[in-house]
Protein backbone atom coordinates (compact mmCIF):
# COMPACT_ATOMS: atom_id res chain seq x y z
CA UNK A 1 127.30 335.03 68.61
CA UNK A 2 129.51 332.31 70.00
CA UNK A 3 131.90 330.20 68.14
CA UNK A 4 130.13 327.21 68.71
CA UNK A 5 127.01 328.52 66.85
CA UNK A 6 128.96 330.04 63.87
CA UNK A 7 131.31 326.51 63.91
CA UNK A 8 128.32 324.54 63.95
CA UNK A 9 126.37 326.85 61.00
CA UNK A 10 129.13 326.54 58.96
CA UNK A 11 129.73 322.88 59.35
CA UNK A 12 126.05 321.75 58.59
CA UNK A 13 125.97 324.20 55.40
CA UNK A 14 129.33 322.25 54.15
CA UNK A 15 128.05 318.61 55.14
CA UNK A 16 124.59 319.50 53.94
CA UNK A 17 126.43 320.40 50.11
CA UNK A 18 128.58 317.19 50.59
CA UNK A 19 125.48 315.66 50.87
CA UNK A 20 123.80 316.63 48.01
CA UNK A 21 126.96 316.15 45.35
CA UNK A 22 126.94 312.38 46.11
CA UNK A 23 123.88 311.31 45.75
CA UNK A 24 122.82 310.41 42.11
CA UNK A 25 121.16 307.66 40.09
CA UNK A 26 121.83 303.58 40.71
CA UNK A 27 123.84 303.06 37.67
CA UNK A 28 122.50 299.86 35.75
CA UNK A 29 123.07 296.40 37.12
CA UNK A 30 125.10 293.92 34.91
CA UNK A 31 124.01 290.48 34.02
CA UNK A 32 126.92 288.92 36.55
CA UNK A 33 125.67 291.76 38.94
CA UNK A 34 124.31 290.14 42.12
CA UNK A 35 122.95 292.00 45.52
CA UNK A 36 124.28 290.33 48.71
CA UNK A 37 121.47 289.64 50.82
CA UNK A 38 120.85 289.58 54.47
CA UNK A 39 117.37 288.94 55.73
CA UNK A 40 117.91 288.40 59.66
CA UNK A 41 115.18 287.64 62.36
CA UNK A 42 115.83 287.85 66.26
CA UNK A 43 116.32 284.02 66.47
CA UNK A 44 118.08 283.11 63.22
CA UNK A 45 119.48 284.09 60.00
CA UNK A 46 117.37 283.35 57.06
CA UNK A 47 120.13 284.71 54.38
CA UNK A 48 123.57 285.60 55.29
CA UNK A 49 125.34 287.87 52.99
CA UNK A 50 124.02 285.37 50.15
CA UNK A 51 124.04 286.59 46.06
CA UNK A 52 120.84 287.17 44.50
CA UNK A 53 119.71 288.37 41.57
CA UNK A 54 116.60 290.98 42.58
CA UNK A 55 114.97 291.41 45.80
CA UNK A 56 111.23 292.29 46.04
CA UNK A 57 109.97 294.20 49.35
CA UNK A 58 107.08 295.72 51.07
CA UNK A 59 107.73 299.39 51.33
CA UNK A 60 105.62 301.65 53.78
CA UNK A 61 106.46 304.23 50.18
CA UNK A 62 105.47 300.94 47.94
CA UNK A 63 106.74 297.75 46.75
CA UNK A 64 110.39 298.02 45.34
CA UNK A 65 112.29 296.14 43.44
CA UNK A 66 116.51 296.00 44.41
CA UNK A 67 118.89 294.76 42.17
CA UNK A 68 122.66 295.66 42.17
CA UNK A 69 123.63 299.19 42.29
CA UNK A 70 120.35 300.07 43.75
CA UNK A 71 120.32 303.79 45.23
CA UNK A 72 121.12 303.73 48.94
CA UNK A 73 118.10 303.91 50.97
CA UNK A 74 116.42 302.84 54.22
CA UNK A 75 112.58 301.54 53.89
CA UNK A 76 110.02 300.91 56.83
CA UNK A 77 108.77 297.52 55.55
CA UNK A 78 104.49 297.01 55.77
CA UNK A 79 102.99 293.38 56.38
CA UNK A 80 103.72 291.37 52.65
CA UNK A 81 105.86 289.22 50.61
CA UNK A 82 109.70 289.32 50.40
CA UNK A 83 110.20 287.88 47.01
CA UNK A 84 113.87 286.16 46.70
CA UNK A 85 115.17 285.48 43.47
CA UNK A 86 118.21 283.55 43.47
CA UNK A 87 121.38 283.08 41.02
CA UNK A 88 120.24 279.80 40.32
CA UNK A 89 117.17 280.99 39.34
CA UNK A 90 114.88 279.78 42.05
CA UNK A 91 112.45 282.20 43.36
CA UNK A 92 111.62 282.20 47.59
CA UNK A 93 108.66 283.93 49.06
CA UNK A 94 108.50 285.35 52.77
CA UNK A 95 105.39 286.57 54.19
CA UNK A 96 106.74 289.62 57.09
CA UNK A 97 104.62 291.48 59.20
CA UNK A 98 107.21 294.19 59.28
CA UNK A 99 110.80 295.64 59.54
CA UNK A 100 113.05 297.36 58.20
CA UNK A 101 115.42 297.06 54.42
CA UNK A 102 118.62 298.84 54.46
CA UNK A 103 120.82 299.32 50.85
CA UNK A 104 123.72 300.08 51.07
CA UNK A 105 125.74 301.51 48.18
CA UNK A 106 128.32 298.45 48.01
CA UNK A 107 125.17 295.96 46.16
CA UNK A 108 124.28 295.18 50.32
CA UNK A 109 120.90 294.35 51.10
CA UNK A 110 119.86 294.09 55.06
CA UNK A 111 116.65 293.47 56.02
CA UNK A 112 115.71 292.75 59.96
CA UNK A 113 112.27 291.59 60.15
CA UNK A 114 110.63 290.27 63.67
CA UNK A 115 109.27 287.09 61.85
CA UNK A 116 109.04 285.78 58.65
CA UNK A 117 107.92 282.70 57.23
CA UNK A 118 107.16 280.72 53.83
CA UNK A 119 103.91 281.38 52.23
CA UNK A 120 102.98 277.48 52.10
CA UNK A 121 102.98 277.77 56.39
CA UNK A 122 99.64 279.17 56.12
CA UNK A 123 95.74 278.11 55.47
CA UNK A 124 93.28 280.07 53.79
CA UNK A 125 90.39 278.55 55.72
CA UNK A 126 92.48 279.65 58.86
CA UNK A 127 93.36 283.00 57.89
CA UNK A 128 89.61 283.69 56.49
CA UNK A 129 88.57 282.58 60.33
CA UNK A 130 90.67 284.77 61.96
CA UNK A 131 90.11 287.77 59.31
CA UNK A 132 86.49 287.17 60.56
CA UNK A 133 86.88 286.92 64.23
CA UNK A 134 89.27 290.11 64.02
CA UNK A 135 86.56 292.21 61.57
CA UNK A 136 83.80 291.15 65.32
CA UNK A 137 86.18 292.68 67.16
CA UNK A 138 87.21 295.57 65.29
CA UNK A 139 83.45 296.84 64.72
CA UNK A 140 82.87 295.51 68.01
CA UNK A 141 82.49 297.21 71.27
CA UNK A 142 85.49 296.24 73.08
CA UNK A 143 88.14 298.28 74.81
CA UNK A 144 89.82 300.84 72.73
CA UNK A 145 92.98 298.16 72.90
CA UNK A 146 91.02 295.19 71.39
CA UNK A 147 89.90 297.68 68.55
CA UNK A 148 93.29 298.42 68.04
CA UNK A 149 94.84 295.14 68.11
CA UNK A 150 92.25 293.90 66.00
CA UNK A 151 92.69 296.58 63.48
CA UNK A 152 96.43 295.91 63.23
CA UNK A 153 95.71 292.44 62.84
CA UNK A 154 92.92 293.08 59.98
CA UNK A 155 95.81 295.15 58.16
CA UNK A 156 98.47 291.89 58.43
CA UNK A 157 95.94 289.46 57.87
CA UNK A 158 94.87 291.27 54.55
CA UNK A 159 98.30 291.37 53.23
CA UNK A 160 98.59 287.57 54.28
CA UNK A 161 95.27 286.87 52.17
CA UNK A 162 96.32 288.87 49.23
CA UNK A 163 99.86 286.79 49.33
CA UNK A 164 97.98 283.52 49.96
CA UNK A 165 95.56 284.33 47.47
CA UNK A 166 93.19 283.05 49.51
């Protein structure tokens, strides 16, 4: 066996242990704990390293709640609300159709979403039509793209009903 292999065996079991022995519960978050909060899209910076009190967020593994001292983690983030709540108490909703959160163990919160927008942007009358239109295509007999597209877009438009409650 070469010394590569046995370096490298050796190496992974060590970093795989160090691994293990620093992970461990959030500890609890203090009422003057805050989680700095950046939620960024590719054309402009909604929050920019800005305190809040809890952050709500669409997990592919289910909606979480962050606060301070969260557990460091990285989520895939489904179509649904972002749910802001500020120091000052106000609370700001964000409909996403996807992305990604990162927590970082300093109280960091990054989330990169391709578009995100207030939940008083949208119509229920419009997205009822298009949750129609996209259920004719869907069960439709289009190419296998339209299906798909159309089934994506049933799955966002869903998530934008149940946050409209419309």
């Amino acid at each position: 066996m070469n010394a590569f292999r046995i370096a490298s065996r050796v190496g992974l079991r060590a970093r795989t242990t160090a691994l293990r022995s620093v992970r461990t519960y959030a500890d609890a978050a203090g009422a003057g704990d805050k989680i700095r909060l950046t939620l960024t899209l590719p054309h402009q910076s909604v929050y920019k390293a800005s305190d809040a009190v809890q952050v709500n967020i669409p997990a592919e593994s289910g909606d979480m709640g962050i606060l301070a001292h969260h557990v460091p983690s990285i989520e895939q983030l489904r179509p649904g609300l972002i749910e802001v709540i500020e120091e000052s108490g106000a609370n700001k909703q964000f409909f996403i159709s996807g992305g990604f959160a990162v927590v970082q163990p300093n109280s960091e919160l990054s989330i990169n979403a391709v578009e995100a927008y207030t939940v008083d942007n949208f119509s229920p009358e419009a997205i009822r039509a298009n949750l129609a239109e996209a259920h004719k295509i869907a069960n439709g007999s289009g190419s296998e793209n339209d299906i798909t597209e159309a089934k994506i877009e049933i799955e966002v438009l869903e998530a934008l009903q149940a946050a409209v409650k419309a």
